[in-house]
Structures are given as C-alpha cells and as structure tokens.
JSON list of C-alpha atoms in Angstrom, two decimals:
[
{"chain": "A", "resi": 1, "resn": "UNK", "atom": "CA", "xyz": [121.26, 98.45, 80.17]},
{"chain": "A", "resi": 2, "resn": "UNK", "atom": "CA", "xyz": [122.55, 100.00, 83.28]},
{"chain": "A", "resi": 3, "resn": "UNK", "atom": "CA", "xyz": [120.13, 101.88, 85.63]},
{"chain": "A", "resi": 4, "resn": "UNK", "atom": "CA", "xyz": [121.77, 104.33, 88.25]},
{"chain": "A", "resi": 5, "resn": "UNK", "atom": "CA", "xyz": [118.68, 105.51, 91.22]},
{"chain": "A", "resi": 6, "resn": "UNK", "atom": "CA", "xyz": [119.46, 108.72, 93.22]},
{"chain": "A", "resi": 7, "resn": "UNK", "atom": "CA", "xyz": [118.06, 111.15, 95.28]},
{"chain": "A", "resi": 8, "resn": "UNK", "atom": "CA", "xyz": [116.28, 109.19, 97.60]},
{"chain": "A", "resi": 9, "resn": "UNK", "atom": "CA", "xyz": [116.94, 110.37, 101.60]},
{"chain": "A", "resi": 10, "resn": "UNK", "atom": "CA", "xyz": [115.27, 110.90, 105.06]},
{"chain": "A", "resi": 11, "resn": "UNK", "atom": "CA", "xyz": [112.56, 114.01, 105.28]},
{"chain": "A", "resi": 12, "resn": "UNK", "atom": "CA", "xyz": [109.36, 114.59, 106.95]},
{"chain": "A", "resi": 13, "resn": "UNK", "atom": "CA", "xyz": [106.22, 114.30, 106.15]},
{"chain": "A", "resi": 14, "resn": "UNK", "atom": "CA", "xyz": [104.36, 117.12, 103.04]},
{"chain": "A", "resi": 15, "resn": "UNK", "atom": "CA", "xyz": [107.80, 116.87, 102.42]},
{"chain": "A", "resi": 16, "resn": "UNK", "atom": "CA", "xyz": [109.06, 117.04, 98.97]},
{"chain": "A", "resi": 17, "resn": "UNK", "atom": "CA", "xyz": [111.78, 114.85, 96.92]},
{"chain": "A", "resi": 18, "resn": "UNK", "atom": "CA", "xyz": [113.29, 114.26, 94.01]},
{"chain": "A", "resi": 19, "resn": "UNK", "atom": "CA", "xyz": [114.97, 111.00, 92.08]},
{"chain": "A", "resi": 20, "resn": "UNK", "atom": "CA", "xyz": [116.21, 110.24, 89.41]},
{"chain": "A", "resi": 21, "resn": "UNK", "atom": "CA", "xyz": [117.43, 107.07, 86.96]},
{"chain": "A", "resi": 22, "resn": "UNK", "atom": "CA", "xyz": [119.96, 107.50, 85.19]},
{"chain": "A", "resi": 23, "resn": "UNK", "atom": "CA", "xyz": [120.26, 105.37, 82.08]},
{"chain": "A", "resi": 24, "resn": "UNK", "atom": "CA", "xyz": [124.18, 104.29, 80.56]},
{"chain": "A", "resi": 25, "resn": "UNK", "atom": "CA", "xyz": [124.56, 101.58, 77.89]},
{"chain": "A", "resi": 26, "resn": "UNK", "atom": "CA", "xyz": [122.29, 101.18, 75.37]},
{"chain": "A", "resi": 27, "resn": "UNK", "atom": "CA", "xyz": [120.50, 103.58, 75.67]},
{"chain": "A", "resi": 28, "resn": "UNK", "atom": "CA", "xyz": [119.09, 104.31, 71.92]},
{"chain": "A", "resi": 29, "resn": "UNK", "atom": "CA", "xyz": [116.62, 101.80, 72.01]},
{"chain": "A", "resi": 30, "resn": "UNK", "atom": "CA", "xyz": [113.23, 103.24, 72.60]},
{"chain": "A", "resi": 31, "resn": "UNK", "atom": "CA", "xyz": [111.98, 102.03, 76.35]},
{"chain": "A", "resi": 32, "resn": "UNK", "atom": "CA", "xyz": [109.89, 102.13, 78.80]},
{"chain": "A", "resi": 33, "resn": "UNK", "atom": "CA", "xyz": [111.67, 103.87, 81.90]},
{"chain": "A", "resi": 34, "resn": "UNK", "atom": "CA", "xyz": [109.43, 103.18, 85.13]},
{"chain": "A", "resi": 35, "resn": "UNK", "atom": "CA", "xyz": [109.45, 103.70, 88.87]},
{"chain": "A", "resi": 36, "resn": "UNK", "atom": "CA", "xyz": [108.26, 100.54, 91.55]},
{"chain": "A", "resi": 37, "resn": "UNK", "atom": "CA", "xyz": [109.65, 100.73, 95.16]},
{"chain": "A", "resi": 38, "resn": "UNK", "atom": "CA", "xyz": [108.78, 97.66, 97.94]},
{"chain": "A", "resi": 39, "resn": "UNK", "atom": "CA", "xyz": [108.31, 98.32, 101.39]},
{"chain": "A", "resi": 40, "resn": "UNK", "atom": "CA", "xyz": [110.29, 96.72, 104.95]},
{"chain": "A", "resi": 41, "resn": "UNK", "atom": "CA", "xyz": [108.41, 92.87, 104.60]},
{"chain": "A", "resi": 42, "resn": "UNK", "atom": "CA", "xyz": [106.24, 93.92, 101.89]},
{"chain": "A", "resi": 43, "resn": "UNK", "atom": "CA", "xyz": [106.69, 93.02, 97.60]},
{"chain": "A", "resi": 44, "resn": "UNK", "atom": "CA", "xyz": [107.51, 95.45, 95.25]},
{"chain": "A", "resi": 45, "resn": "UNK", "atom": "CA", "xyz": [105.03, 97.62, 94.09]},
{"chain": "A", "resi": 46, "resn": "UNK", "atom": "CA", "xyz": [104.12, 100.48, 90.83]},
{"chain": "A", "resi": 47, "resn": "UNK", "atom": "CA", "xyz": [104.52, 103.49, 91.20]},
{"chain": "A", "resi": 48, "resn": "UNK", "atom": "CA", "xyz": [104.99, 104.89, 88.14]},
{"chain": "A", "resi": 49, "resn": "UNK", "atom": "CA", "xyz": [106.40, 104.77, 84.14]},
{"chain": "A", "resi": 50, "resn": "UNK", "atom": "CA", "xyz": [106.24, 106.94, 81.10]},
{"chain": "A", "resi": 51, "resn": "UNK", "atom": "CA", "xyz": [106.79, 106.13, 77.50]},
{"chain": "A", "resi": 52, "resn": "UNK", "atom": "CA", "xyz": [110.18, 106.77, 75.23]},
{"chain": "A", "resi": 53, "resn": "UNK", "atom": "CA", "xyz": [107.93, 110.24, 73.88]},
{"chain": "A", "resi": 54, "resn": "UNK", "atom": "CA", "xyz": [107.13, 110.68, 77.46]},
{"chain": "A", "resi": 55, "resn": "UNK", "atom": "CA", "xyz": [103.68, 111.53, 76.07]},
{"chain": "A", "resi": 56, "resn": "UNK", "atom": "CA", "xyz": [102.17, 108.59, 78.10]},
{"chain": "A", "resi": 57, "resn": "UNK", "atom": "CA", "xyz": [102.31, 108.02, 81.49]},
{"chain": "A", "resi": 58, "resn": "UNK", "atom": "CA", "xyz": [101.08, 105.48, 84.67]},
{"chain": "A", "resi": 59, "resn": "UNK", "atom": "CA", "xyz": [100.49, 106.43, 88.06]},
{"chain": "A", "resi": 60, "resn": "UNK", "atom": "CA", "xyz": [99.93, 103.63, 90.73]},
{"chain": "A", "resi": 61, "resn": "UNK", "atom": "CA", "xyz": [96.07, 105.15, 92.24]},
{"chain": "A", "resi": 62, "resn": "UNK", "atom": "CA", "xyz": [98.17, 105.84, 95.77]},
{"chain": "A", "resi": 63, "resn": "UNK", "atom": "CA", "xyz": [100.41, 108.26, 94.39]},
{"chain": "A", "resi": 64, "resn": "UNK", "atom": "CA", "xyz": [98.28, 109.93, 91.55]},
{"chain": "A", "resi": 65, "resn": "UNK", "atom": "CA", "xyz": [98.14, 113.60, 92.31]},
{"chain": "A", "resi": 66, "resn": "UNK", "atom": "CA", "xyz": [101.09, 113.89, 93.88]},
{"chain": "A", "resi": 67, "resn": "UNK", "atom": "CA", "xyz": [103.96, 112.55, 92.08]},
{"chain": "A", "resi": 68, "resn": "UNK", "atom": "CA", "xyz": [105.19, 113.51, 88.58]},
{"chain": "A", "resi": 69, "resn": "UNK", "atom": "CA", "xyz": [107.52, 111.23, 86.20]},
{"chain": "A", "resi": 70, "resn": "UNK", "atom": "CA", "xyz": [109.47, 113.01, 83.59]},
{"chain": "A", "resi": 71, "resn": "UNK", "atom": "CA", "xyz": [112.18, 112.03, 80.95]},
{"chain": "A", "resi": 72, "resn": "UNK", "atom": "CA", "xyz": [115.39, 114.01, 79.50]},
{"chain": "A", "resi": 73, "resn": "UNK", "atom": "CA", "xyz": [116.06, 111.73, 76.11]},
{"chain": "A", "resi": 74, "resn": "UNK", "atom": "CA", "xyz": [118.81, 113.77, 76.30]},
{"chain": "A", "resi": 75, "resn": "UNK", "atom": "CA", "xyz": [120.29, 113.07, 79.94]},
{"chain": "A", "resi": 76, "resn": "UNK", "atom": "CA", "xyz": [119.08, 109.97, 79.04]},
{"chain": "A", "resi": 77, "resn": "UNK", "atom": "CA", "xyz": [117.53, 109.87, 82.28]},
{"chain": "A", "resi": 78, "resn": "UNK", "atom": "CA", "xyz": [113.84, 109.32, 84.42]},
{"chain": "A", "resi": 79, "resn": "UNK", "atom": "CA", "xyz": [113.03, 111.75, 87.19]},
{"chain": "A", "resi": 80, "resn": "UNK", "atom": "CA", "xyz": [110.17, 110.72, 89.76]},
{"chain": "A", "resi": 81, "resn": "UNK", "atom": "CA", "xyz": [109.25, 114.09, 91.44]},
{"chain": "A", "resi": 82, "resn": "UNK", "atom": "CA", "xyz": [107.61, 113.40, 94.82]},
{"chain": "A", "resi": 83, "resn": "UNK", "atom": "CA", "xyz": [104.90, 116.47, 96.38]},
{"chain": "A", "resi": 84, "resn": "UNK", "atom": "CA", "xyz": [102.76, 115.95, 99.43]},
{"chain": "A", "resi": 85, "resn": "UNK", "atom": "CA", "xyz": [105.32, 112.95, 100.85]},
{"chain": "A", "resi": 86, "resn": "UNK", "atom": "CA", "xyz": [103.54, 110.07, 103.49]},
{"chain": "A", "resi": 87, "resn": "UNK", "atom": "CA", "xyz": [105.38, 108.50, 106.11]},
{"chain": "A", "resi": 88, "resn": "UNK", "atom": "CA", "xyz": [103.65, 105.35, 104.15]},
{"chain": "A", "resi": 89, "resn": "UNK", "atom": "CA", "xyz": [105.69, 106.42, 101.25]},
{"chain": "A", "resi": 90, "resn": "UNK", "atom": "CA", "xyz": [108.70, 105.43, 103.10]},
{"chain": "A", "resi": 91, "resn": "UNK", "atom": "CA", "xyz": [110.48, 102.54, 100.18]},
{"chain": "A", "resi": 92, "resn": "UNK", "atom": "CA", "xyz": [113.57, 101.24, 98.70]},
{"chain": "A", "resi": 93, "resn": "UNK", "atom": "CA", "xyz": [112.73, 103.44, 94.83]},
{"chain": "A", "resi": 94, "resn": "UNK", "atom": "CA", "xyz": [113.70, 100.99, 91.54]},
{"chain": "A", "resi": 95, "resn": "UNK", "atom": "CA", "xyz": [113.89, 102.55, 88.54]},
{"chain": "A", "resi": 96, "resn": "UNK", "atom": "CA", "xyz": [113.75, 99.93, 85.69]},
{"chain": "A", "resi": 97, "resn": "UNK", "atom": "CA", "xyz": [113.31, 99.85, 81.25]},
{"chain": "A", "resi": 98, "resn": "UNK", "atom": "CA", "xyz": [111.30, 97.77, 79.85]},
{"chain": "A", "resi": 99, "resn": "UNK", "atom": "CA", "xyz": [111.90, 97.94, 75.64]},
{"chain": "A", "resi": 100, "resn": "UNK", "atom": "CA", "xyz": [108.05, 96.34, 75.18]},
{"chain": "A", "resi": 101, "resn": "UNK", "atom": "CA", "xyz": [105.14, 97.02, 76.69]},
{"chain": "A", "resi": 102, "resn": "UNK", "atom": "CA", "xyz": [102.01, 96.14, 74.88]},
{"chain": "A", "resi": 103, "resn": "UNK", "atom": "CA", "xyz": [99.90, 98.75, 76.54]},
{"chain": "A", "resi": 104, "resn": "UNK", "atom": "CA", "xyz": [99.55, 101.72, 78.58]},
{"chain": "A", "resi": 105, "resn": "UNK", "atom": "CA", "xyz": [97.97, 99.20, 81.46]},
{"chain": "A", "resi": 106, "resn": "UNK", "atom": "CA", "xyz": [101.14, 96.72, 81.12]},
{"chain": "A", "resi": 107, "resn": "UNK", "atom": "CA", "xyz": [103.85, 99.86, 82.46]},
{"chain": "A", "resi": 108, "resn": "UNK", "atom": "CA", "xyz": [102.94, 98.73, 85.94]},
{"chain": "A", "resi": 109, "resn": "UNK", "atom": "CA", "xyz": [103.31, 95.38, 85.70]},
{"chain": "A", "resi": 110, "resn": "UNK", "atom": "CA", "xyz": [107.08, 93.86, 86.05]},
{"chain": "A", "resi": 111, "resn": "UNK", "atom": "CA", "xyz": [107.24, 91.62, 84.29]},
{"chain": "A", "resi": 112, "resn": "UNK", "atom": "CA", "xyz": [107.75, 93.55, 81.44]},
{"chain": "A", "resi": 113, "resn": "UNK", "atom": "CA", "xyz": [111.05, 95.22, 82.37]},
{"chain": "A", "resi": 114, "resn": "UNK", "atom": "CA", "xyz": [113.96, 93.87, 81.38]},
{"chain": "A", "resi": 115, "resn": "UNK", "atom": "CA", "xyz": [116.58, 96.11, 83.33]},
{"chain": "A", "resi": 116, "resn": "UNK", "atom": "CA", "xyz": [116.97, 97.37, 86.82]},
{"chain": "A", "resi": 117, "resn": "UNK", "atom": "CA", "xyz": [119.04, 99.93, 89.45]},
{"chain": "A", "resi": 118, "resn": "UNK", "atom": "CA", "xyz": [119.88, 99.44, 92.67]},
{"chain": "A", "resi": 119, "resn": "UNK", "atom": "CA", "xyz": [117.40, 101.45, 94.59]},
{"chain": "A", "resi": 120, "resn": "UNK", "atom": "CA", "xyz": [117.58, 104.09, 96.41]},
{"chain": "A", "resi": 121, "resn": "UNK", "atom": "CA", "xyz": [115.84, 104.60, 100.04]},
{"chain": "A", "resi": 122, "resn": "UNK", "atom": "CA", "xyz": [113.34, 107.38, 100.60]},
{"chain": "A", "resi": 123, "resn": "UNK", "atom": "CA", "xyz": [112.26, 107.57, 104.61]},
{"chain": "A", "resi": 124, "resn": "UNK", "atom": "CA", "xyz": [109.44, 109.67, 105.96]},
{"chain": "A", "resi": 125, "resn": "UNK", "atom": "CA", "xyz": [109.48, 110.52, 109.20]},
{"chain": "A", "resi": 126, "resn": "UNK", "atom": "CA", "xyz": [105.80, 111.47, 110.49]}
]
C-alpha cells in the first residue's frame, strides 16, 4: 500500500485545514487508517484513526472535539478535518495503514501500522 498525504500549509491560530491521504496499491484489504504527527524535536504521536467501515473512530485527547477523521473507501482516501487550530498543532502529519489492530485503543499505537505516507507539514502561527 502506498500512502500520499496532502493538504498541509501555513494558517493562523483558530483557522481550519483539511488533510487528505490517498491510498494506492493493495487497497482491497480492510485496514485501519490513522493520522500521527511529529513536532520539531518531539516523538511522533497519535492523532486520530478510523476503522475500515468508518463506524469506529479514536482520537487523542489533545484533538478531541476539534479534529474529525473520516474516510471514503470508494476513493481510498482518509481525511482529517482540523478546526480551531492551535500553535501546538504545528507538526508534520503522517498517515498510516494497519491491517490488524486488536482493539480500539490499539489504533493509537504506531507499532500496529504497516505502511506510512511521506507526511505533510502543518504550521499554525499565533
């Protein structure tokens, strides 16, 4: 599976941005799609994930209520709608695909993700 993230940019605090991640290749499999981010000098952290059906989503506490993850399987694309952006949201955002995740909470664990996109930079100015 190849993942291509896009939609990053420079915005002011309080603004909104929508990221997209298009999957290609072995897209017939049912996999979890997730977003992670890595700020300068920090480790990569979980942001949000969604199951194949879209029925289950999982969010990091830091983005809950502000970010919304969704997917369109017809387009093999996952989206991350980001509202009320804060300077601390500044990071490179990566999308990942996981074939097997044992439970909802595990959707936030990087170790379960098999494929990664190249990342897209989001910069939020104060």
